[in-house]
Amino acid sequence: MSILIYAEFAEGKFRKIAFELASYAKKVAETLGTTVTAVTINAADVSELSKYGVDKVLKVTNDKLSGFTAKAYADVIKQAAQKENTKLILLSSSTDSIYLSPLVAVSLEAGFASNVVGLPVSTVPLQVKRNAFSTKAFNITEIDTDIKILGLAKNSYGIFENASALTEEDFNPTIEENDFGVKVESVEKVSGKVSLADADIVVSGGRGLKGPENWGMIEELAEVLGAATACSKPVSDLDWRPHSEHVGQTGKPVAANLYIAIGISGAIQHIAGINSSKVKVVINSDPEAPFFKVADYGVVGDAFDVVPRLTEKLKAFKAQH
C-alpha cells in the first residue's frame, strides 16, 4: 500500500511543488515502512522524480488530457489510488490541486485535510498540523476515514534529495466523456518569466506606483532577483496588470520565501493571501500603512527613489559574486 502523490507537470517540466510533495511523501513513507508512487499525466521523462524518493511512476499518456480538466484529472488520480490500493494520497496546494482535492475525496469517500504545514503529528491515528484562519493560527486535524488525502501547503516542508531506484509503468485509466463537461476555450501564458506557482521570491506592486507605465522598475527588480511579479487587487481591477498577477485572499495565494510589497497599503484581504510567505518586506511612503504591522522588514520612503536604488545595489552585489 504505497503512498500516492500527483506530480504536476506543465510546460515540459515538473513543477517545483512536485519535488516538495515527493520529499514529504518519502519521509512519511519511511515512517510507515512503505514506498512512494507518483501518477503523472503526459510527462515524457519522469526520471527526475527518482532524486526525491519516488519509487514507482504510473505514467498516463492521453491526448484528451493535454489541457487541465479537474473532473478528468481527478478521475485519473482516483483510478490510480484504486489500482495501488493506497490509503494515503498527497496533493499540493497549487491552483489545479485545490480543484482536484475535493473531487478525489468525494469519489473515494476519503477524509481530506488542506493546508498541511508539517509532517504528521501522529500516524495512528493520522493527525496533521494545518494553517487556519487565513494563516493566523494552526490547528491539529485528525482523519479517521479508511482513505486519507493531505493537501501540502507550498514551501511548508522543503525539497530534499533522497535517491531511489525508480520503476515506470504505463497506466491507462478509463476516461469518460462526461469528465469533460467544462471546456477550456483559451489559455493565456506568459513566457520568459518566473511563474507565481514556482516562485521563491515575489515582487508585488500596488496603486502607489500610480500607473502601468511605471511597472518597468518592478519588472527590473524582479529580473535581478529571479522573482515573479504580482500585484494587488485594485491594480488588476484598473487593468494596469493582468488578473493572473493578482495575489491575495481573492486572487492567488502566495507562500514565497521572500515577498516584497511596493506601494501596497496592506488591505486585510491582501495580507491574508500572502501571510504564509516566510519573509515580508514592505516599501511604502506612508508610515501608517497597515502592511508595516505584519512586515518583517519595512522601508518608509518613495518607491520611485527606493526601488531603483535597491535594484542598482543588487546588480552591483551580483556582479561581485
PDB file of C-alpha atoms in Angstrom:
ATOM      1  CA  MET A   1       0.000   0.000   0.000  1.00  0.00           C
ATOM      2  CA  SER A   2       2.231   2.711  -1.345  1.00  0.00           C
ATOM      3  CA  ILE A   3       1.682   6.420  -0.658  1.00  0.00           C
ATOM      4  CA  LEU A   4       0.339   8.050  -3.838  1.00  0.00           C
ATOM      5  CA  ILE A   5       1.247  11.562  -4.994  1.00  0.00           C
ATOM      6  CA  TYR A   6       0.099  13.512  -8.022  1.00  0.00           C
ATOM      7  CA  ALA A   7       3.236  15.025  -9.609  1.00  0.00           C
ATOM      8  CA  GLU A   8       2.164  18.087 -11.585  1.00  0.00           C
ATOM      9  CA  PHE A   9       3.796  18.515 -14.982  1.00  0.00           C
ATOM     10  CA  ALA A  10       3.485  21.609 -17.177  1.00  0.00           C
ATOM     11  CA  GLU A  11       5.401  23.397 -19.919  1.00  0.00           C
ATOM     12  CA  GLY A  12       7.614  20.362 -20.458  1.00  0.00           C
ATOM     13  CA  LYS A  13       8.820  20.013 -16.861  1.00  0.00           C
ATOM     14  CA  PHE A  14       7.689  19.056 -13.371  1.00  0.00           C
ATOM     15  CA  ARG A  15       6.517  21.914 -11.197  1.00  0.00           C
ATOM     16  CA  LYS A  16       8.649  22.616  -8.151  1.00  0.00           C
ATOM     17  CA  ILE A  17       5.788  21.599  -5.855  1.00  0.00           C
ATOM     18  CA  ALA A  18       6.031  18.049  -7.288  1.00  0.00           C
ATOM     19  CA  PHE A  19       9.516  17.690  -5.789  1.00  0.00           C
ATOM     20  CA  GLU A  20       8.394  19.101  -2.440  1.00  0.00           C
ATOM     21  CA  LEU A  21       5.477  16.681  -2.424  1.00  0.00           C
ATOM     22  CA  ALA A  22       7.795  13.758  -3.257  1.00  0.00           C
ATOM     23  CA  SER A  23      10.231  14.794  -0.493  1.00  0.00           C
ATOM     24  CA  TYR A  24       7.388  14.948   2.032  1.00  0.00           C
ATOM     25  CA  ALA A  25       5.918  11.633   0.879  1.00  0.00           C
ATOM     26  CA  LYS A  26       9.296   9.894   1.141  1.00  0.00           C
ATOM     27  CA  LYS A  27       9.724  10.983   4.750  1.00  0.00           C
ATOM     28  CA  VAL A  28       6.222   9.805   5.667  1.00  0.00           C
ATOM     29  CA  ALA A  29       6.785   6.542   3.772  1.00  0.00           C
ATOM     30  CA  GLU A  30       9.946   5.865   5.785  1.00  0.00           C
ATOM     31  CA  THR A  31       7.950   6.306   8.980  1.00  0.00           C
ATOM     32  CA  LEU A  32       5.221   3.963   7.764  1.00  0.00           C
ATOM     33  CA  GLY A  33       7.606   1.426   6.223  1.00  0.00           C
ATOM     34  CA  THR A  34       6.193   1.760   2.713  1.00  0.00           C
ATOM     35  CA  THR A  35       7.035   3.254  -0.700  1.00  0.00           C
ATOM     36  CA  VAL A  36       6.079   6.277  -2.812  1.00  0.00           C
ATOM     37  CA  THR A  37       4.171   6.034  -6.079  1.00  0.00           C
ATOM     38  CA  ALA A  38       3.567   9.050  -8.316  1.00  0.00           C
ATOM     39  CA  VAL A  39       0.942   9.400 -11.007  1.00  0.00           C
ATOM     40  CA  THR A  40       1.881  11.696 -13.892  1.00  0.00           C
ATOM     41  CA  ILE A  41      -0.141  12.972 -16.831  1.00  0.00           C
ATOM     42  CA  ASN A  42       1.546  13.413 -20.224  1.00  0.00           C
ATOM     43  CA  ALA A  43       5.035  13.603 -18.738  1.00  0.00           C
ATOM     44  CA  ALA A  44       7.540  12.083 -21.161  1.00  0.00           C
ATOM     45  CA  ASP A  45      10.617  11.857 -18.915  1.00  0.00           C
ATOM     46  CA  VAL A  46       9.850  11.079 -15.273  1.00  0.00           C
ATOM     47  CA  SER A  47      13.352  10.080 -14.163  1.00  0.00           C
ATOM     48  CA  GLU A  48      13.870  13.323 -12.214  1.00  0.00           C
ATOM     49  CA  LEU A  49      11.332  12.146  -9.628  1.00  0.00           C
ATOM     50  CA  SER A  50      13.725   9.408  -8.500  1.00  0.00           C
ATOM     51  CA  LYS A  51      16.037  12.050  -7.000  1.00  0.00           C
ATOM     52  CA  TYR A  52      13.371  12.922  -4.431  1.00  0.00           C
ATOM     53  CA  GLY A  53      12.359   9.444  -3.318  1.00  0.00           C
ATOM     54  CA  VAL A  54       9.681   8.297  -5.742  1.00  0.00           C
ATOM     55  CA  ASP A  55       9.890   4.515  -6.153  1.00  0.00           C
ATOM     56  CA  LYS A  56       7.313   3.993  -8.880  1.00  0.00           C
ATOM     57  CA  VAL A  57       5.601   6.135 -11.509  1.00  0.00           C
ATOM     58  CA  LEU A  58       2.259   5.455 -13.147  1.00  0.00           C
ATOM     59  CA  LYS A  59       2.590   7.231 -16.493  1.00  0.00           C
ATOM     60  CA  VAL A  60      -0.656   8.367 -18.087  1.00  0.00           C
ATOM     61  CA  THR A  61      -0.403   9.439 -21.723  1.00  0.00           C
ATOM     62  CA  ASN A  62      -3.634  10.644 -23.288  1.00  0.00           C
ATOM     63  CA  ASP A  63      -4.199  13.485 -25.767  1.00  0.00           C
ATOM     64  CA  LYS A  64      -7.596  14.164 -24.217  1.00  0.00           C
ATOM     65  CA  LEU A  65      -5.749  15.247 -21.074  1.00  0.00           C
ATOM     66  CA  SER A  66      -3.473  17.749 -22.813  1.00  0.00           C
ATOM     67  CA  GLY A  67      -5.296  20.590 -21.044  1.00  0.00           C
ATOM     68  CA  PHE A  68      -6.207  20.605 -17.358  1.00  0.00           C
ATOM     69  CA  THR A  69      -9.775  19.484 -16.661  1.00  0.00           C
ATOM     70  CA  ALA A  70     -10.467  18.987 -12.966  1.00  0.00           C
ATOM     71  CA  LYS A  71     -13.044  16.192 -13.272  1.00  0.00           C
ATOM     72  CA  ALA A  72     -10.957  14.134 -15.704  1.00  0.00           C
ATOM     73  CA  TYR A  73      -7.712  14.583 -13.763  1.00  0.00           C
ATOM     74  CA  ALA A  74      -9.490  13.707 -10.507  1.00  0.00           C
ATOM     75  CA  ASP A  75     -10.784  10.539 -12.140  1.00  0.00           C
ATOM     76  CA  VAL A  76      -7.236   9.592 -13.141  1.00  0.00           C
ATOM     77  CA  ILE A  77      -5.982  10.043  -9.566  1.00  0.00           C
ATOM     78  CA  LYS A  78      -8.946   8.077  -8.199  1.00  0.00           C
ATOM     79  CA  GLN A  79      -8.255   5.122 -10.507  1.00  0.00           C
ATOM     80  CA  ALA A  80      -4.530   5.246  -9.712  1.00  0.00           C
ATOM     81  CA  ALA A  81      -5.354   5.094  -5.988  1.00  0.00           C
ATOM     82  CA  GLN A  82      -7.671   2.137  -6.546  1.00  0.00           C
ATOM     83  CA  LYS A  83      -5.071   0.324  -8.663  1.00  0.00           C
ATOM     84  CA  GLU A  84      -2.402   0.734  -5.978  1.00  0.00           C
ATOM     85  CA  ASN A  85      -4.859   0.112  -3.128  1.00  0.00           C
ATOM     86  CA  THR A  86      -3.377   3.185  -1.470  1.00  0.00           C
ATOM     87  CA  LYS A  87      -4.721   4.549   1.802  1.00  0.00           C
ATOM     88  CA  LEU A  88      -2.839   7.864   1.754  1.00  0.00           C
ATOM     89  CA  ILE A  89      -2.883  10.346  -1.140  1.00  0.00           C
ATOM     90  CA  LEU A  90      -0.819  13.532  -1.171  1.00  0.00           C
ATOM     91  CA  LEU A  91      -1.699  16.544  -3.292  1.00  0.00           C
ATOM     92  CA  SER A  92      -0.255  20.049  -3.382  1.00  0.00           C
ATOM     93  CA  SER A  93      -1.850  23.429  -2.757  1.00  0.00           C
ATOM     94  CA  SER A  94      -1.458  24.580  -6.373  1.00  0.00           C
ATOM     95  CA  THR A  95      -4.411  26.118  -8.177  1.00  0.00           C
ATOM     96  CA  ASP A  96      -5.028  22.839 -10.032  1.00  0.00           C
ATOM     97  CA  SER A  97      -4.838  20.661  -6.932  1.00  0.00           C
ATOM     98  CA  ILE A  98      -7.175  22.927  -4.968  1.00  0.00           C
ATOM     99  CA  TYR A  99      -9.820  21.983  -7.550  1.00  0.00           C
ATOM    100  CA  LEU A 100      -8.788  18.323  -7.642  1.00  0.00           C
ATOM    101  CA  SER A 101      -8.631  17.505  -3.945  1.00  0.00           C
ATOM    102  CA  PRO A 102     -12.344  17.677  -3.033  1.00  0.00           C
ATOM    103  CA  LEU A 103     -13.315  15.803  -6.212  1.00  0.00           C
ATOM    104  CA  VAL A 104     -10.898  12.971  -5.412  1.00  0.00           C
ATOM    105  CA  ALA A 105     -12.004  12.946  -1.777  1.00  0.00           C
ATOM    106  CA  VAL A 106     -15.696  12.629  -2.652  1.00  0.00           C
ATOM    107  CA  SER A 107     -15.095   9.932  -5.268  1.00  0.00           C
ATOM    108  CA  LEU A 108     -13.112   7.795  -2.798  1.00  0.00           C
ATOM    109  CA  GLU A 109     -15.136   8.710   0.311  1.00  0.00           C
ATOM    110  CA  ALA A 110     -11.883   9.918   1.803  1.00  0.00           C
ATOM    111  CA  GLY A 111     -11.167  12.420   4.553  1.00  0.00           C
ATOM    112  CA  PHE A 112      -9.281  15.486   3.315  1.00  0.00           C
ATOM    113  CA  ALA A 113      -7.072  17.938   5.222  1.00  0.00           C
ATOM    114  CA  SER A 114      -5.884  21.010   3.321  1.00  0.00           C
ATOM    115  CA  ASN A 115      -3.080  23.489   4.123  1.00  0.00           C
ATOM    116  CA  VAL A 116      -0.902  20.890   5.859  1.00  0.00           C
ATOM    117  CA  VAL A 117       2.304  22.552   7.094  1.00  0.00           C
ATOM    118  CA  GLY A 118       4.370  19.765   8.598  1.00  0.00           C
ATOM    119  CA  LEU A 119       4.955  16.060   8.911  1.00  0.00           C
ATOM    120  CA  PRO A 120       2.161  14.151  10.661  1.00  0.00           C
ATOM    121  CA  VAL A 121       1.976  14.762  14.394  1.00  0.00           C
ATOM    122  CA  SER A 122       0.791  11.166  14.677  1.00  0.00           C
ATOM    123  CA  THR A 123       0.358   8.382  12.140  1.00  0.00           C
ATOM    124  CA  VAL A 124      -2.019   6.198  14.193  1.00  0.00           C
ATOM    125  CA  PRO A 125      -4.403   7.949  14.277  1.00  0.00           C
ATOM    126  CA  LEU A 126      -3.340  10.264  11.453  1.00  0.00           C
ATOM    127  CA  GLN A 127      -3.068  13.803  12.816  1.00  0.00           C
ATOM    128  CA  VAL A 128      -1.606  16.744  10.924  1.00  0.00           C
ATOM    129  CA  LYS A 129      -0.850  20.392  11.639  1.00  0.00           C
ATOM    130  CA  ARG A 130      -2.676  22.857   9.366  1.00  0.00           C
ATOM    131  CA  ASN A 131      -2.908  26.571   8.692  1.00  0.00           C
ATOM    132  CA  ALA A 132      -6.207  28.044   9.836  1.00  0.00           C
ATOM    133  CA  PHE A 133      -7.998  31.408   9.794  1.00  0.00           C
ATOM    134  CA  SER A 134      -6.070  32.690   6.752  1.00  0.00           C
ATOM    135  CA  THR A 135      -2.755  31.511   8.263  1.00  0.00           C
ATOM    136  CA  LYS A 136      -3.328  33.442  11.504  1.00  0.00           C
ATOM    137  CA  ALA A 137      -3.375  30.210  13.532  1.00  0.00           C
ATOM    138  CA  PHE A 138      -2.720  26.470  13.390  1.00  0.00           C
ATOM    139  CA  ASN A 139      -4.889  23.509  14.259  1.00  0.00           C
ATOM    140  CA  ILE A 140      -4.342  19.778  14.618  1.00  0.00           C
ATOM    141  CA  THR A 141      -6.703  17.767  12.421  1.00  0.00           C
ATOM    142  CA  GLU A 142      -7.369  14.048  12.767  1.00  0.00           C
ATOM    143  CA  ILE A 143      -8.563  11.977   9.816  1.00  0.00           C
ATOM    144  CA  ASP A 144     -10.286   8.705  10.655  1.00  0.00           C
ATOM    145  CA  THR A 145     -11.521   7.547   7.241  1.00  0.00           C
ATOM    146  CA  ASP A 146     -10.057   4.455   5.581  1.00  0.00           C
ATOM    147  CA  ILE A 147      -8.538   6.513   2.750  1.00  0.00           C
ATOM    148  CA  LYS A 148      -6.914   9.817   3.657  1.00  0.00           C
ATOM    149  CA  ILE A 149      -5.912  12.806   1.500  1.00  0.00           C
ATOM    150  CA  LEU A 150      -3.492  15.547   2.528  1.00  0.00           C
ATOM    151  CA  GLY A 151      -3.020  18.867   0.735  1.00  0.00           C
ATOM    152  CA  LEU A 152       0.509  20.150   1.404  1.00  0.00           C
ATOM    153  CA  ALA A 153       0.909  23.924   1.692  1.00  0.00           C
ATOM    154  CA  LYS A 154       3.560  25.361  -0.630  1.00  0.00           C
ATOM    155  CA  ASN A 155       7.049  25.900   0.826  1.00  0.00           C
ATOM    156  CA  SER A 156       5.964  24.353   4.117  1.00  0.00           C
ATOM    157  CA  TYR A 157       8.301  21.345   4.030  1.00  0.00           C
ATOM    158  CA  GLY A 158      11.098  21.939   1.552  1.00  0.00           C
ATOM    159  CA  ILE A 159      12.801  19.929  -1.171  1.00  0.00           C
ATOM    160  CA  PHE A 160      15.254  17.188  -0.197  1.00  0.00           C
ATOM    161  CA  GLU A 161      17.095  14.756  -2.428  1.00  0.00           C
ATOM    162  CA  ASN A 162      16.725  11.111  -1.417  1.00  0.00           C
ATOM    163  CA  ALA A 163      17.554   8.953  -4.424  1.00  0.00           C
ATOM    164  CA  SER A 164      15.556   5.822  -5.157  1.00  0.00           C
ATOM    165  CA  ALA A 165      15.503   3.101  -7.803  1.00  0.00           C
ATOM    166  CA  LEU A 166      12.597   4.182  -9.985  1.00  0.00           C
ATOM    167  CA  THR A 167      10.305   1.841 -11.904  1.00  0.00           C
ATOM    168  CA  GLU A 168       7.964   3.134 -14.593  1.00  0.00           C
ATOM    169  CA  GLU A 169       4.620   1.665 -15.598  1.00  0.00           C
ATOM    170  CA  ASP A 170       2.254   2.796 -18.336  1.00  0.00           C
ATOM    171  CA  PHE A 171      -1.203   3.365 -16.886  1.00  0.00           C
ATOM    172  CA  ASN A 172      -4.356   3.673 -18.990  1.00  0.00           C
ATOM    173  CA  PRO A 173      -7.295   4.740 -16.827  1.00  0.00           C
ATOM    174  CA  THR A 174     -10.797   4.860 -18.228  1.00  0.00           C
ATOM    175  CA  ILE A 175     -11.649   8.388 -19.354  1.00  0.00           C
ATOM    176  CA  GLU A 176     -15.374   9.146 -19.515  1.00  0.00           C
ATOM    177  CA  GLU A 177     -16.787  11.739 -21.903  1.00  0.00           C
ATOM    178  CA  ASN A 178     -18.788  13.327 -19.090  1.00  0.00           C
ATOM    179  CA  ASP A 179     -15.449  14.132 -17.400  1.00  0.00           C
ATOM    180  CA  PHE A 180     -15.137  16.963 -19.914  1.00  0.00           C
ATOM    181  CA  GLY A 181     -18.238  18.943 -19.018  1.00  0.00           C
ATOM    182  CA  VAL A 182     -16.122  22.074 -18.643  1.00  0.00           C
ATOM    183  CA  LYS A 183     -14.348  23.190 -21.807  1.00  0.00           C
ATOM    184  CA  VAL A 184     -11.238  25.354 -21.861  1.00  0.00           C
ATOM    185  CA  GLU A 185     -11.680  27.976 -24.577  1.00  0.00           C
ATOM    186  CA  SER A 186      -8.239  29.549 -24.279  1.00  0.00           C
ATOM    187  CA  VAL A 187      -5.200  29.753 -22.013  1.00  0.00           C
ATOM    188  CA  GLU A 188      -3.095  32.901 -21.747  1.00  0.00           C
ATOM    189  CA  LYS A 189       0.532  32.124 -20.990  1.00  0.00           C
ATOM    190  CA  VAL A 190       3.359  34.459 -20.073  1.00  0.00           C
ATOM    191  CA  SER A 191       6.702  33.258 -21.380  1.00  0.00           C
ATOM    192  CA  GLY A 192      10.191  34.131 -20.251  1.00  0.00           C
ATOM    193  CA  LYS A 193       9.149  34.986 -16.699  1.00  0.00           C
ATOM    194  CA  VAL A 194       9.160  33.160 -13.387  1.00  0.00           C
ATOM    195  CA  SER A 195       5.658  31.853 -12.675  1.00  0.00           C
ATOM    196  CA  LEU A 196       3.899  32.666  -9.420  1.00  0.00           C
ATOM    197  CA  ALA A 197       3.299  28.949  -8.912  1.00  0.00           C
ATOM    198  CA  ASP A 198       7.037  28.183  -8.748  1.00  0.00           C
ATOM    199  CA  ALA A 199       8.444  31.454  -7.415  1.00  0.00           C
ATOM    200  CA  ASP A 200      10.566  31.548  -4.276  1.00  0.00           C
ATOM    201  CA  ILE A 201      10.639  35.356  -4.475  1.00  0.00           C
ATOM    202  CA  VAL A 202       7.727  37.612  -5.445  1.00  0.00           C
ATOM    203  CA  VAL A 203       7.913  41.340  -6.176  1.00  0.00           C
ATOM    204  CA  SER A 204       4.446  42.876  -5.949  1.00  0.00           C
ATOM    205  CA  GLY A 205       3.179  46.375  -6.746  1.00  0.00           C
ATOM    206  CA  GLY A 206       0.132  48.389  -5.742  1.00  0.00           C
ATOM    207  CA  ARG A 207      -1.614  51.648  -6.551  1.00  0.00           C
ATOM    208  CA  GLY A 208       1.326  53.529  -5.068  1.00  0.00           C
ATOM    209  CA  LEU A 209       3.044  53.043  -8.436  1.00  0.00           C
ATOM    210  CA  LYS A 210       0.491  55.491  -9.907  1.00  0.00           C
ATOM    211  CA  GLY A 211       0.098  53.782 -13.279  1.00  0.00           C
ATOM    212  CA  PRO A 212       1.035  50.853 -15.539  1.00  0.00           C
ATOM    213  CA  GLU A 213       3.724  52.932 -17.223  1.00  0.00           C
ATOM    214  CA  ASN A 214       5.804  52.713 -14.038  1.00  0.00           C
ATOM    215  CA  TRP A 215       5.855  48.919 -13.846  1.00  0.00           C
ATOM    216  CA  GLY A 216       9.250  48.696 -15.508  1.00  0.00           C
ATOM    217  CA  MET A 217      11.043  49.157 -12.188  1.00  0.00           C
ATOM    218  CA  ILE A 218       9.038  46.291 -10.658  1.00  0.00           C
ATOM    219  CA  GLU A 219       9.988  44.017 -13.543  1.00  0.00           C
ATOM    220  CA  GLU A 220      13.637  45.098 -13.403  1.00  0.00           C
ATOM    221  CA  LEU A 221      13.882  44.355  -9.673  1.00  0.00           C
ATOM    222  CA  ALA A 222      12.162  41.001 -10.215  1.00  0.00           C
ATOM    223  CA  GLU A 223      14.590  40.127 -13.009  1.00  0.00           C
ATOM    224  CA  VAL A 224      17.611  40.877 -10.814  1.00  0.00           C
ATOM    225  CA  LEU A 225      16.192  38.702  -8.015  1.00  0.00           C
ATOM    226  CA  GLY A 226      14.943  35.915 -10.282  1.00  0.00           C
ATOM    227  CA  ALA A 227      11.469  36.660  -8.934  1.00  0.00           C
ATOM    228  CA  ALA A 228       7.889  36.568 -10.172  1.00  0.00           C
ATOM    229  CA  THR A 229       5.872  39.786 -10.459  1.00  0.00           C
ATOM    230  CA  ALA A 230       2.498  40.253  -8.814  1.00  0.00           C
ATOM    231  CA  CYS A 231       0.025  42.985  -7.926  1.00  0.00           C
ATOM    232  CA  SER A 232      -2.770  43.947  -5.556  1.00  0.00           C
ATOM    233  CA  LYS A 233      -6.461  43.649  -6.458  1.00  0.00           C
ATOM    234  CA  PRO A 234      -7.019  47.372  -7.235  1.00  0.00           C
ATOM    235  CA  VAL A 235      -4.167  47.240  -9.742  1.00  0.00           C
ATOM    236  CA  SER A 236      -5.688  44.312 -11.647  1.00  0.00           C
ATOM    237  CA  ASP A 237      -9.168  45.873 -11.391  1.00  0.00           C
ATOM    238  CA  LEU A 238      -7.777  49.006 -13.050  1.00  0.00           C
ATOM    239  CA  ASP A 239      -6.263  46.826 -15.810  1.00  0.00           C
ATOM    240  CA  TRP A 240      -2.770  48.062 -15.013  1.00  0.00           C
ATOM    241  CA  ARG A 241      -1.711  44.415 -14.756  1.00  0.00           C
ATOM    242  CA  PRO A 242      -3.301  41.106 -15.841  1.00  0.00           C
ATOM    243  CA  HIS A 243      -5.599  39.375 -13.349  1.00  0.00           C
ATOM    244  CA  SER A 244      -3.234  36.389 -13.418  1.00  0.00           C
ATOM    245  CA  GLU A 245      -0.839  38.510 -11.300  1.00  0.00           C
ATOM    246  CA  HIS A 246      -3.418  39.426  -8.656  1.00  0.00           C
ATOM    247  CA  VAL A 247      -2.379  37.913  -5.328  1.00  0.00           C
ATOM    248  CA  GLY A 248      -4.272  37.900  -2.058  1.00  0.00           C
ATOM    249  CA  GLN A 249      -7.273  36.204  -0.500  1.00  0.00           C
ATOM    250  CA  THR A 250      -9.434  36.940  -3.571  1.00  0.00           C
ATOM    251  CA  GLY A 251      -6.578  36.243  -6.010  1.00  0.00           C
ATOM    252  CA  LYS A 252      -3.747  33.736  -5.977  1.00  0.00           C
ATOM    253  CA  PRO A 253      -2.405  32.775  -2.553  1.00  0.00           C
ATOM    254  CA  VAL A 254       1.349  33.252  -2.186  1.00  0.00           C
ATOM    255  CA  ALA A 255       3.698  31.357   0.109  1.00  0.00           C
ATOM    256  CA  ALA A 256       7.031  32.663  -1.142  1.00  0.00           C
ATOM    257  CA  ASN A 257      10.277  32.592   0.785  1.00  0.00           C
ATOM    258  CA  LEU A 258      10.520  36.361   0.171  1.00  0.00           C
ATOM    259  CA  TYR A 259       7.587  38.660  -0.635  1.00  0.00           C
ATOM    260  CA  ILE A 260       8.337  42.300  -1.463  1.00  0.00           C
ATOM    261  CA  ALA A 261       5.325  44.647  -1.408  1.00  0.00           C
ATOM    262  CA  ILE A 262       5.857  48.010  -3.117  1.00  0.00           C
ATOM    263  CA  GLY A 263       3.242  50.723  -2.858  1.00  0.00           C
ATOM    264  CA  ILE A 264       0.682  48.347  -1.318  1.00  0.00           C
ATOM    265  CA  SER A 265      -1.098  49.670   1.769  1.00  0.00           C
ATOM    266  CA  GLY A 266      -1.985  46.195   3.062  1.00  0.00           C
ATOM    267  CA  ALA A 267      -5.733  45.568   2.971  1.00  0.00           C
ATOM    268  CA  ILE A 268      -6.705  42.616   5.167  1.00  0.00           C
ATOM    269  CA  GLN A 269      -7.676  40.512   2.129  1.00  0.00           C
ATOM    270  CA  HIS A 270      -4.252  41.033   0.557  1.00  0.00           C
ATOM    271  CA  ILE A 271      -2.365  40.222   3.747  1.00  0.00           C
ATOM    272  CA  ALA A 272      -4.482  37.091   4.296  1.00  0.00           C
ATOM    273  CA  GLY A 273      -3.455  35.794   0.876  1.00  0.00           C
ATOM    274  CA  ILE A 274       0.295  36.342   1.287  1.00  0.00           C
ATOM    275  CA  ASN A 275       0.666  35.731   5.025  1.00  0.00           C
ATOM    276  CA  SER A 276       2.228  32.296   4.520  1.00  0.00           C
ATOM    277  CA  SER A 277       5.287  33.922   2.950  1.00  0.00           C
ATOM    278  CA  LYS A 278       8.310  33.440   5.185  1.00  0.00           C
ATOM    279  CA  VAL A 279       9.834  36.949   4.924  1.00  0.00           C
ATOM    280  CA  LYS A 280       7.748  40.002   4.059  1.00  0.00           C
ATOM    281  CA  VAL A 281       9.374  43.297   3.022  1.00  0.00           C
ATOM    282  CA  VAL A 282       7.309  46.460   2.607  1.00  0.00           C
ATOM    283  CA  ILE A 283       8.281  49.650   0.763  1.00  0.00           C
ATOM    284  CA  ASN A 284       5.744  52.434   1.278  1.00  0.00           C
ATOM    285  CA  SER A 285       5.803  56.213   1.712  1.00  0.00           C
ATOM    286  CA  ASP A 286       3.037  56.076   4.355  1.00  0.00           C
ATOM    287  CA  PRO A 287       4.487  55.085   7.760  1.00  0.00           C
ATOM    288  CA  GLU A 288       0.933  54.278   8.932  1.00  0.00           C
ATOM    289  CA  ALA A 289       0.278  51.730   6.164  1.00  0.00           C
ATOM    290  CA  PRO A 290      -1.250  48.573   7.738  1.00  0.00           C
ATOM    291  CA  PHE A 291       1.273  46.370   5.926  1.00  0.00           C
ATOM    292  CA  PHE A 292       4.055  47.548   8.265  1.00  0.00           C
ATOM    293  CA  LYS A 293       2.326  45.785  11.170  1.00  0.00           C
ATOM    294  CA  VAL A 294       2.892  42.349   9.612  1.00  0.00           C
ATOM    295  CA  ALA A 295       6.161  43.045   7.785  1.00  0.00           C
ATOM    296  CA  ASP A 296       9.471  41.513   8.802  1.00  0.00           C
ATOM    297  CA  TYR A 297      11.283  44.486   7.282  1.00  0.00           C
ATOM    298  CA  GLY A 298       9.915  47.876   6.262  1.00  0.00           C
ATOM    299  CA  VAL A 299      11.239  50.851   4.315  1.00  0.00           C
ATOM    300  CA  VAL A 300       9.404  54.146   4.673  1.00  0.00           C
ATOM    301  CA  GLY A 301      10.171  56.037   1.509  1.00  0.00           C
ATOM    302  CA  ASP A 302       9.157  56.934  -2.037  1.00  0.00           C
ATOM    303  CA  ALA A 303       9.145  53.783  -4.173  1.00  0.00           C
ATOM    304  CA  PHE A 304      10.373  55.788  -7.154  1.00  0.00           C
ATOM    305  CA  ASP A 305      13.505  56.591  -5.167  1.00  0.00           C
ATOM    306  CA  VAL A 306      13.960  53.403  -3.116  1.00  0.00           C
ATOM    307  CA  VAL A 307      13.342  50.725  -5.755  1.00  0.00           C
ATOM    308  CA  PRO A 308      15.813  51.941  -8.424  1.00  0.00           C
ATOM    309  CA  ARG A 309      18.500  52.361  -5.767  1.00  0.00           C
ATOM    310  CA  LEU A 310      17.796  48.882  -4.385  1.00  0.00           C
ATOM    311  CA  THR A 311      17.975  47.416  -7.888  1.00  0.00           C
ATOM    312  CA  GLU A 312      21.327  49.058  -8.607  1.00  0.00           C
ATOM    313  CA  LYS A 313      22.755  47.851  -5.278  1.00  0.00           C
ATOM    314  CA  LEU A 314      21.628  44.296  -6.048  1.00  0.00           C
ATOM    315  CA  LYS A 315      23.140  44.449  -9.528  1.00  0.00           C
ATOM    316  CA  ALA A 316      26.433  45.613  -8.064  1.00  0.00           C
ATOM    317  CA  PHE A 317      26.341  42.872  -5.425  1.00  0.00           C
ATOM    318  CA  LYS A 318      25.665  40.170  -8.042  1.00  0.00           C
ATOM    319  CA  ALA A 319      28.474  41.480 -10.225  1.00  0.00           C
ATOM    320  CA  GLN A 320      30.920  40.958  -7.370  1.00  0.00           C
ATOM    321  CA  HIS A 321      29.818  37.418  -6.540  1.00  0.00           C
TER     322      HIS A 321
END
